[in-house]
mmCIF file of C-alpha atoms in Angstrom:
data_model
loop_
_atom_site.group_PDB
_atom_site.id
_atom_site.type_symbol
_atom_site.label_atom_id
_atom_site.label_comp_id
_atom_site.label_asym_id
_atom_site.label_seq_id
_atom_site.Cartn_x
_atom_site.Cartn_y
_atom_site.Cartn_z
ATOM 1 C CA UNK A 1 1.387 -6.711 91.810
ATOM 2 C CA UNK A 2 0.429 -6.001 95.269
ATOM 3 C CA UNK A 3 -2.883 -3.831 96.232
ATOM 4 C CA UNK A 4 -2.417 -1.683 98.831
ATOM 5 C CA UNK A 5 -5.299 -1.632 101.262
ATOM 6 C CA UNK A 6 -5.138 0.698 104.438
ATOM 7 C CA UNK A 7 -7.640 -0.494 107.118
ATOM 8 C CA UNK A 8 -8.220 2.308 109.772
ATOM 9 C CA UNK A 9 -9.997 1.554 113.175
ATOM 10 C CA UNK A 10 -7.927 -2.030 112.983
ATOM 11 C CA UNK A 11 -8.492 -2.768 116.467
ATOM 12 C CA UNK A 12 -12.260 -3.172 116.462
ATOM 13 C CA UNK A 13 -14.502 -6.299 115.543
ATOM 14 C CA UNK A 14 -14.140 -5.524 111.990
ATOM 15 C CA UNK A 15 -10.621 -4.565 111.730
ATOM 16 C CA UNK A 16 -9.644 -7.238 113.929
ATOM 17 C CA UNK A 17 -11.789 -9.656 111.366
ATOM 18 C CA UNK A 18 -9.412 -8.277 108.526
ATOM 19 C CA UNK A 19 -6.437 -9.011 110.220
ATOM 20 C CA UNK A 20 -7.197 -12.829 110.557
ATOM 21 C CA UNK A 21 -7.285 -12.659 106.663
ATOM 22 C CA UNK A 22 -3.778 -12.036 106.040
ATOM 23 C CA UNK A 23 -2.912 -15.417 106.341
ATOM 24 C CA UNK A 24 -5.387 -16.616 103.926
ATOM 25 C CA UNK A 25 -3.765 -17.396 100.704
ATOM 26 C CA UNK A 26 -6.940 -16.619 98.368
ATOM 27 C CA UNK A 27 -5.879 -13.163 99.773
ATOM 28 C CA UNK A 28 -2.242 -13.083 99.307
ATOM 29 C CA UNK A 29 -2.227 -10.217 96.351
ATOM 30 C CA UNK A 30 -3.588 -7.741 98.989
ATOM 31 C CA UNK A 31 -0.846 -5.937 101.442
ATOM 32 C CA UNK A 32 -2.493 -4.429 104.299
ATOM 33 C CA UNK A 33 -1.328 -1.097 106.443
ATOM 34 C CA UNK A 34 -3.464 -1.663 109.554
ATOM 35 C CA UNK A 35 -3.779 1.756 112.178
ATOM 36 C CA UNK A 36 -5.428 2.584 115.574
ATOM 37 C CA UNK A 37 -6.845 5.996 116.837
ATOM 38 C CA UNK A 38 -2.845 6.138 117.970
ATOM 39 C CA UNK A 39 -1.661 5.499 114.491
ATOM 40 C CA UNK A 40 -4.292 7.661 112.611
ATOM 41 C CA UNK A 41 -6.681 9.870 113.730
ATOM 42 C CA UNK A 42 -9.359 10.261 111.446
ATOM 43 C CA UNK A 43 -10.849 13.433 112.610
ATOM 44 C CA UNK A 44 -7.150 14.838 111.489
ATOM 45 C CA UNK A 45 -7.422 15.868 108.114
ATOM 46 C CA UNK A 46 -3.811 17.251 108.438
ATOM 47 C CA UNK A 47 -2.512 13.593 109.352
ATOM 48 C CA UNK A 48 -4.513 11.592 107.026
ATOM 49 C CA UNK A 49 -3.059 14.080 104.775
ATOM 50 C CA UNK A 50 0.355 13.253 105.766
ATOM 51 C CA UNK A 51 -0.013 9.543 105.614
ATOM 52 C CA UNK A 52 -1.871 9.024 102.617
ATOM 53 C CA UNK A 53 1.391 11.244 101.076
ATOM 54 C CA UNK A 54 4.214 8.811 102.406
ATOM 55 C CA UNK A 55 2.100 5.497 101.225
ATOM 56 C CA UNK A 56 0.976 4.680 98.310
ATOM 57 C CA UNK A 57 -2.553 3.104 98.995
ATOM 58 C CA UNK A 58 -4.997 1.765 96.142
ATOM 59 C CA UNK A 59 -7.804 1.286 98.729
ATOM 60 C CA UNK A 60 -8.663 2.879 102.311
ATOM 61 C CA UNK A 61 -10.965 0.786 104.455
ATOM 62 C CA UNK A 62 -12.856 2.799 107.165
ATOM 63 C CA UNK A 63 -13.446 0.587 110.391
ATOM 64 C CA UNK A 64 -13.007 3.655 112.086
ATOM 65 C CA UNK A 65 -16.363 4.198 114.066
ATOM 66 C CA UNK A 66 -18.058 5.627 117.437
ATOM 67 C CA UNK A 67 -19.885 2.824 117.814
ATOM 68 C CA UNK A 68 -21.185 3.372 121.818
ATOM 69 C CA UNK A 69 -24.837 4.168 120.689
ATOM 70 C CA UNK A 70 -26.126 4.839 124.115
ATOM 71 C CA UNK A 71 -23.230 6.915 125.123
ATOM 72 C CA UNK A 72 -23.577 8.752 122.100
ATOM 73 C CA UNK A 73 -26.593 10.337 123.282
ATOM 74 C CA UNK A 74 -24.666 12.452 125.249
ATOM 75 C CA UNK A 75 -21.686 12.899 123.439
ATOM 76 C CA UNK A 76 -22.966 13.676 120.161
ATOM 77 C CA UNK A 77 -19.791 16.052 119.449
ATOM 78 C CA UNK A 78 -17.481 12.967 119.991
ATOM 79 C CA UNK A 79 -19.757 10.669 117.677
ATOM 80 C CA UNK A 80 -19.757 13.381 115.209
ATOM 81 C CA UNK A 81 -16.293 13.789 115.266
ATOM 82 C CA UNK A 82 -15.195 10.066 114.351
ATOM 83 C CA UNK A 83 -18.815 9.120 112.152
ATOM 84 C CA UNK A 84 -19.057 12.187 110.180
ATOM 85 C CA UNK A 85 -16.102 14.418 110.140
ATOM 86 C CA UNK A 86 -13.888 11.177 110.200
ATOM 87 C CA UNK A 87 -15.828 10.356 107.185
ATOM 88 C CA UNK A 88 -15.514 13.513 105.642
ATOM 89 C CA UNK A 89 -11.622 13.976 105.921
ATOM 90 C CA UNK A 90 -11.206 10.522 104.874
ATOM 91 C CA UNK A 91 -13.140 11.353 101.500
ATOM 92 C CA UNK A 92 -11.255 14.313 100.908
ATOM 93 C CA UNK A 93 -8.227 12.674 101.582
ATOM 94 C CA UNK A 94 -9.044 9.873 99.385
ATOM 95 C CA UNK A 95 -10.076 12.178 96.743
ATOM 96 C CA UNK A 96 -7.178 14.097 96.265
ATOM 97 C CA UNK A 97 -4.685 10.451 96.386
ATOM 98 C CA UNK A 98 -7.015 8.753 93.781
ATOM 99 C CA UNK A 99 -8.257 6.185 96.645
ATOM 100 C CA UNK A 100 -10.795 4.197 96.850
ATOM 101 C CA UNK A 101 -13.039 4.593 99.895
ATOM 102 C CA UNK A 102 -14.724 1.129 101.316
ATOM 103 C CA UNK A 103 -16.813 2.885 104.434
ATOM 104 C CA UNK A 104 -18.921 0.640 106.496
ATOM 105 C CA UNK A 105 -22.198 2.085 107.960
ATOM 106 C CA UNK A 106 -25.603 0.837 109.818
ATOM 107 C CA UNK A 107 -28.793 -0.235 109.597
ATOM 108 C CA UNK A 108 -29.186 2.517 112.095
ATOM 109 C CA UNK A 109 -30.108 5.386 109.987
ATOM 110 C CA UNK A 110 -33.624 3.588 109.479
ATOM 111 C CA UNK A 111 -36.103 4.582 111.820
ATOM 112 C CA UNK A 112 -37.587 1.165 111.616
ATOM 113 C CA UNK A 113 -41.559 1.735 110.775
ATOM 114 C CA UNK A 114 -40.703 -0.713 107.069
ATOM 115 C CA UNK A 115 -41.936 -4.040 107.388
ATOM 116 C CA UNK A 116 -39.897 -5.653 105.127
ATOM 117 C CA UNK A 117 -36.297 -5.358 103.979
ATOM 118 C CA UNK A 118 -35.010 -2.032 103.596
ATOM 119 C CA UNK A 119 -33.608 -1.488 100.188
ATOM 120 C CA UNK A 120 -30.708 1.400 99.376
ATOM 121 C CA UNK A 121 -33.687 3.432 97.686
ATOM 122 C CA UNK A 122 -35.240 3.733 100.860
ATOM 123 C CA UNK A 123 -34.996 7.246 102.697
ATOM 124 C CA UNK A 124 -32.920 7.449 106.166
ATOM 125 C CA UNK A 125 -34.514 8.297 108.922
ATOM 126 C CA UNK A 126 -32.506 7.991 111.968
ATOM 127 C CA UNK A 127 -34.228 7.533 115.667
ATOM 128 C CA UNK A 128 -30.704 8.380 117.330
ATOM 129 C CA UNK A 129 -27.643 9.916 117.396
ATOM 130 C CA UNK A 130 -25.107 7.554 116.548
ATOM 131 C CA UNK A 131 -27.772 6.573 113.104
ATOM 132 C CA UNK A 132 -27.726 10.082 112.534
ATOM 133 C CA UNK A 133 -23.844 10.864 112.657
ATOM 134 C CA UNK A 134 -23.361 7.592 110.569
ATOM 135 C CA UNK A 135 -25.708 9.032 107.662
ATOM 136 C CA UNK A 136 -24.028 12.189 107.688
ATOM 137 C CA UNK A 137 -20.709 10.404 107.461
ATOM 138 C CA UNK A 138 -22.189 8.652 104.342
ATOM 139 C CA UNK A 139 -23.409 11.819 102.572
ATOM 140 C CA UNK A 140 -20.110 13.504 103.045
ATOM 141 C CA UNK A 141 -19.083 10.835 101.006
ATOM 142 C CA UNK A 142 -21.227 10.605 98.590
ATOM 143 C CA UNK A 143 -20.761 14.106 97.688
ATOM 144 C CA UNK A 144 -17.080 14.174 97.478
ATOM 145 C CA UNK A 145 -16.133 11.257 96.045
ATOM 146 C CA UNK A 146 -17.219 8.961 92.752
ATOM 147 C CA UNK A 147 -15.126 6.122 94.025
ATOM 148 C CA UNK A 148 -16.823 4.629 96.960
ATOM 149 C CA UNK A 149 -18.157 1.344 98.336
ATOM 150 C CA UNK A 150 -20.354 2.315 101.229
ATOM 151 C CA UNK A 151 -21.478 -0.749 103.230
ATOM 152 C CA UNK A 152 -24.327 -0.407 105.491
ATOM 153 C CA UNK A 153 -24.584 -3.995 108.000
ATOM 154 C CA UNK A 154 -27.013 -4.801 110.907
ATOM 155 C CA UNK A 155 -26.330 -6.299 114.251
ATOM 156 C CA UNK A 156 -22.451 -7.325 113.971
ATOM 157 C CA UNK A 157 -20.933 -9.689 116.167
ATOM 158 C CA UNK A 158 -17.598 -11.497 116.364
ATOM 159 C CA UNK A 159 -15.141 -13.242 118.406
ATOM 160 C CA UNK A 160 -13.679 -9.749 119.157
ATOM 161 C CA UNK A 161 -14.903 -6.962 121.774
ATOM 162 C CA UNK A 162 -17.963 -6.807 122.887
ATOM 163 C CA UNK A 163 -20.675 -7.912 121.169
ATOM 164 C CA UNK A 164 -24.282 -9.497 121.459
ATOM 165 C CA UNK A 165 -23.233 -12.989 121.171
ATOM 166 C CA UNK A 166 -20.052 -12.409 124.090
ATOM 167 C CA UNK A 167 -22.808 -10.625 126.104
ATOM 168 C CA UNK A 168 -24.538 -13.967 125.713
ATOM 169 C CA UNK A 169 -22.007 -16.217 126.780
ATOM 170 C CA UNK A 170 -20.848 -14.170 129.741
ATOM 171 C CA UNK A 171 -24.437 -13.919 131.507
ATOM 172 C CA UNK A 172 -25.011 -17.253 130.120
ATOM 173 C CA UNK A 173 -22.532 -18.368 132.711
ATOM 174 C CA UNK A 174 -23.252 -16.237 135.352
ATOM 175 C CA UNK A 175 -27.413 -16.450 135.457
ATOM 176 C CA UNK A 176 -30.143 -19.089 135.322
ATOM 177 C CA UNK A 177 -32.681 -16.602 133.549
ATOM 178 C CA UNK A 178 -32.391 -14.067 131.318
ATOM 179 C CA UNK A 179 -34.556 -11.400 130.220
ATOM 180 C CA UNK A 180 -33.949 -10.367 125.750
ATOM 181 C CA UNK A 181 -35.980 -8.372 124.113
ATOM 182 C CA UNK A 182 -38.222 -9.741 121.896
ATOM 183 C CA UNK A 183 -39.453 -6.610 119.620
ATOM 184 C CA UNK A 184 -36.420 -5.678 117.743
ATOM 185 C CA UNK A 185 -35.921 -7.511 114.365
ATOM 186 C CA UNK A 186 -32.809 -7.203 112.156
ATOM 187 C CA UNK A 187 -30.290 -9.439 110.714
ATOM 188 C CA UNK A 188 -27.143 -10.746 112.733
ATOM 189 C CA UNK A 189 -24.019 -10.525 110.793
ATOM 190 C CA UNK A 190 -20.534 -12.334 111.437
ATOM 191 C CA UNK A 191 -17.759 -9.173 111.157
ATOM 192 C CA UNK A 192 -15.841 -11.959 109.423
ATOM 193 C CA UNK A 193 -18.126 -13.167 106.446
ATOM 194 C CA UNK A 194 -18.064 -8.736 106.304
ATOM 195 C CA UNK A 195 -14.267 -9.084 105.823
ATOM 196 C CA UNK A 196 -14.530 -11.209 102.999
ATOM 197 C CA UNK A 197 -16.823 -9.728 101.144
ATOM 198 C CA UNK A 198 -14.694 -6.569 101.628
ATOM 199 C CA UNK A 199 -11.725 -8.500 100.494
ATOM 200 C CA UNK A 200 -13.588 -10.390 97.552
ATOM 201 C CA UNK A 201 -14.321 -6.378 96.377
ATOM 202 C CA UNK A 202 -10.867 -5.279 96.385
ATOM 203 C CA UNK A 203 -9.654 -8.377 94.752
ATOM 204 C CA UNK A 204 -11.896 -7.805 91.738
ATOM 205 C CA UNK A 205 -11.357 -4.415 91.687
ATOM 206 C CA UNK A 206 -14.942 -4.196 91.249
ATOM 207 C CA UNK A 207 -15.845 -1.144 89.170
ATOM 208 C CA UNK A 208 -19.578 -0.897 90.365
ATOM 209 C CA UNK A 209 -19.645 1.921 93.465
ATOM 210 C CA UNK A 210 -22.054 3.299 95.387
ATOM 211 C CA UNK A 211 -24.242 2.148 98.574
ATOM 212 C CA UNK A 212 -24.855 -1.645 99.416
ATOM 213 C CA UNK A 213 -26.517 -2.982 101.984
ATOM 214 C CA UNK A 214 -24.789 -6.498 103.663
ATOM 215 C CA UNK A 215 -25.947 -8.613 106.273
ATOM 216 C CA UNK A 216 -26.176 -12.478 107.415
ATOM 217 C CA UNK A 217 -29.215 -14.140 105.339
ATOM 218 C CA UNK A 218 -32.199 -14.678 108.326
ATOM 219 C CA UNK A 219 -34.158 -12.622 110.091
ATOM 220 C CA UNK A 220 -35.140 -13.057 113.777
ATOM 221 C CA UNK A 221 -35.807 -11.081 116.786
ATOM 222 C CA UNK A 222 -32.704 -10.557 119.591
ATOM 223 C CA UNK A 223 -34.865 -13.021 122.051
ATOM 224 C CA UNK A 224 -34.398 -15.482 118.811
ATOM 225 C CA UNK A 225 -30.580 -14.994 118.422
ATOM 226 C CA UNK A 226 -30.200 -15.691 121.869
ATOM 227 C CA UNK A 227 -32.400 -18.761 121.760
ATOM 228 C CA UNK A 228 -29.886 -19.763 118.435
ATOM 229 C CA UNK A 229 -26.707 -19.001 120.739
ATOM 230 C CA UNK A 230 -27.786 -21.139 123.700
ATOM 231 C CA UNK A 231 -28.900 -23.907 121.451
ATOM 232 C CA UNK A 232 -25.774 -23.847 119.715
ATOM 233 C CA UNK A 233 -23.612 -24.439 123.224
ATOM 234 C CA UNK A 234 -26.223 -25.968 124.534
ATOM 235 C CA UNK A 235 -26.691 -24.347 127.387
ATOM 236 C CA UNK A 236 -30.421 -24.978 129.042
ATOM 237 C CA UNK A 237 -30.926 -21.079 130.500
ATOM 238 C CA UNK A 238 -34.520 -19.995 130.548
ATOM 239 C CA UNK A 239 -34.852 -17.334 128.097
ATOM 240 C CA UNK A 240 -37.763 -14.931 129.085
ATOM 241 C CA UNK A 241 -38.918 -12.575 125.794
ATOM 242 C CA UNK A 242 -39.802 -9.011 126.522
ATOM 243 C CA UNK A 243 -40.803 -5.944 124.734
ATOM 244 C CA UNK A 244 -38.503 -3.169 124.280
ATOM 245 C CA UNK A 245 -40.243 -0.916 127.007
ATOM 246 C CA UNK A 246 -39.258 -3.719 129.036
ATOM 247 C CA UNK A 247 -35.728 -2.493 129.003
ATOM 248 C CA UNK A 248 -35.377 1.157 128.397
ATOM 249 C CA UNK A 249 -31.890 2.773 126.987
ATOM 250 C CA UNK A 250 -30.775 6.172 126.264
ATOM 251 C CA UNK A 251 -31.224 5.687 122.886
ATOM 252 C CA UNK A 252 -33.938 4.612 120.811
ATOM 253 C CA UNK A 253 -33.348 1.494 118.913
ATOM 254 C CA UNK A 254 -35.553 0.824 115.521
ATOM 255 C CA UNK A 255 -37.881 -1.820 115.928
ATOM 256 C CA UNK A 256 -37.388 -3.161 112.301
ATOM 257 C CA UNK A 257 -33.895 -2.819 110.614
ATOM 258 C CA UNK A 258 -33.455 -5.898 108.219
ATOM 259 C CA UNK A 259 -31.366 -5.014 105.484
ATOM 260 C CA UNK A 260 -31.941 -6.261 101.825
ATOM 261 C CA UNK A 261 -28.632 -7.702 99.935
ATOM 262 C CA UNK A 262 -30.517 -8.455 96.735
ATOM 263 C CA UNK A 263 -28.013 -4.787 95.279
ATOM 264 C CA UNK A 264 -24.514 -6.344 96.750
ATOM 265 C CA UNK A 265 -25.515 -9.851 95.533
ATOM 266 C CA UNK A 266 -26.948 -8.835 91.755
ATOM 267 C CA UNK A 267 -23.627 -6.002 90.832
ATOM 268 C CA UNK A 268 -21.184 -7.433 92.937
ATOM 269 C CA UNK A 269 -21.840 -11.323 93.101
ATOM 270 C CA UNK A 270 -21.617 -11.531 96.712
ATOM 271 C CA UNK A 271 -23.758 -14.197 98.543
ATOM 272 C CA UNK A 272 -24.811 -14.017 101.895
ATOM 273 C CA UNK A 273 -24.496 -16.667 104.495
ATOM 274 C CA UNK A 274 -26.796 -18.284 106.348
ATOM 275 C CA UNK A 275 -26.997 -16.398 109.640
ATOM 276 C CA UNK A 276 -27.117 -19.950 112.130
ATOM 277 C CA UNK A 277 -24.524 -20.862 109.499
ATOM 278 C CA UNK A 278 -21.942 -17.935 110.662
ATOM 279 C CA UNK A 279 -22.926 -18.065 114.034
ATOM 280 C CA UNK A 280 -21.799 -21.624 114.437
ATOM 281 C CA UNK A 281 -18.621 -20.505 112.679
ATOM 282 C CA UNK A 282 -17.952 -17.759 115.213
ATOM 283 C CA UNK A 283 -18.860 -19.442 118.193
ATOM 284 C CA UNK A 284 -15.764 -22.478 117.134
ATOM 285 C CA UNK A 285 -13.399 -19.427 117.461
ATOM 286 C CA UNK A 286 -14.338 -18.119 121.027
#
């Protein structure tokens, strides 16, 4: 028997990531309903409302996000709107349909002063808007619903949108030198290895909720992923490292976000990949 797995947000790095899967015959037992802002608004409770009652969903998958996190520094109504209240009405929704919610958040609601892997004990603290919309979005959850996988992932990339690694490649081809900040440390992760994880989850029907952290196994600066990218196309462009001062945005970024997956990989089973690994993977498909 089919599971019925509703993926909102579909046309964004992670949604998009899902979509490649349906053609993967490990797979095959899962039938997807895949929407757009157009299709379903989450921030319309009314509407979820509506389609949840004319579909018959096991699981909802939220790729539904503001994910501008500059931008939301000045639209912090918008990016509450989509992170939090999207969140919210999604829970609800799911709630009263027996649904289970998979809702992926960010290594964003850490402020960043940890020095080693942040664990799903740790206490939020988020430096910016878009971390803080994204943790109430998460709490909204956790207080409605008992049947929840909330994901929290660092630094995703993909073939799809725009990204740090397509950021890469574009001024790789354009410049000789190029200035990446060298202060920031986190975990790259591949939106697709994400999809499959999400995927192995549903497929197991995997009993053990709550909040998991998920990234790519490695841990390196931005300067250091773009040093990996470059070697991987080989492309000889002088990298230049700077500090984050260097290259001031709206929003404050934390300085240390690496998230631990020792939770996802003890309950669920799920092993990371190697983050040079992934990359390599990704950059075949571009």
């Amino acid at each position: 028997m089919k599971i019925h797995v509703l993926v909102t947000g579909s046309n964004g790095q992670l949604g998009k990531s899902l979509s490649t899967l349906i053609n993967n015959h490990t797979y095959n037992s899962l039938q997807f309903t895949f929407t757009t802002k157009a299709t379903l608004d989450i921030s319309n409770q009314k509407q979820i409302d509506t389609y949840f009652q004319s579909n018959n969903f096991n699981y909802c998958i939220n790729c539904a996000a503001y994910t501008a996190v500059d931008k939301a520094e000045e639209e912090k109504e918008q990016a509450f709107l989509v992170n939090a209240i999207g969140a919210k009405n999604l829970a609800e929704v799911s709630k009263r349909y027996g649904v289970t919610l998979i809702h992926i958040s960010t290594d964003f609601v850490f402020n960043g002063s940890k020095r080693e892997p942040y664990l799903e004990t740790d206490t939020p603290n988020p430096i910016n808007v878009y971390g803080d919309s994204k943790l109430q979005g998460e709490r909204f959850i956790q207080s409605t619903l008992k049947h929840y996988f909330i994901i929290r992932t660092s630094w995703l990339y993909s073939e799809f949108g725009n990204n740090f690694v397509k950021t890469m490649l574009r001024l790789g081809a354009e410049k000789k030198e190029l200035h990446v900040v060298n202060d920031q440390i986190g975990s790259p992760t591949y939106a697709k290895d994400l999809a499959e994880v999400i995927c192995k989850i549903v497929i197991t029907k995997n009993t053990q909720f709550g909040l998991y952290h998920y990234s790519n196994q490695g841990i390196l600066s931005w300067f250091e992923f773009a040093q990996a990218i470059f070697n991987v196309t080989q492309n000889n462009i002088q990298l230049k490292p700077i500090p984050t001062s260097g290259y001031p945005t709206p929003a404050k970024r934390p300085l240390y976000s690496v998230l631990s997956s020792s939770k996802i990989h003890q309950n669920l089973r799920i092993e990371e990949k190697k983050v040079l690994f992934s990359l390599k993977n990704c950059l075949q498909n571009i």
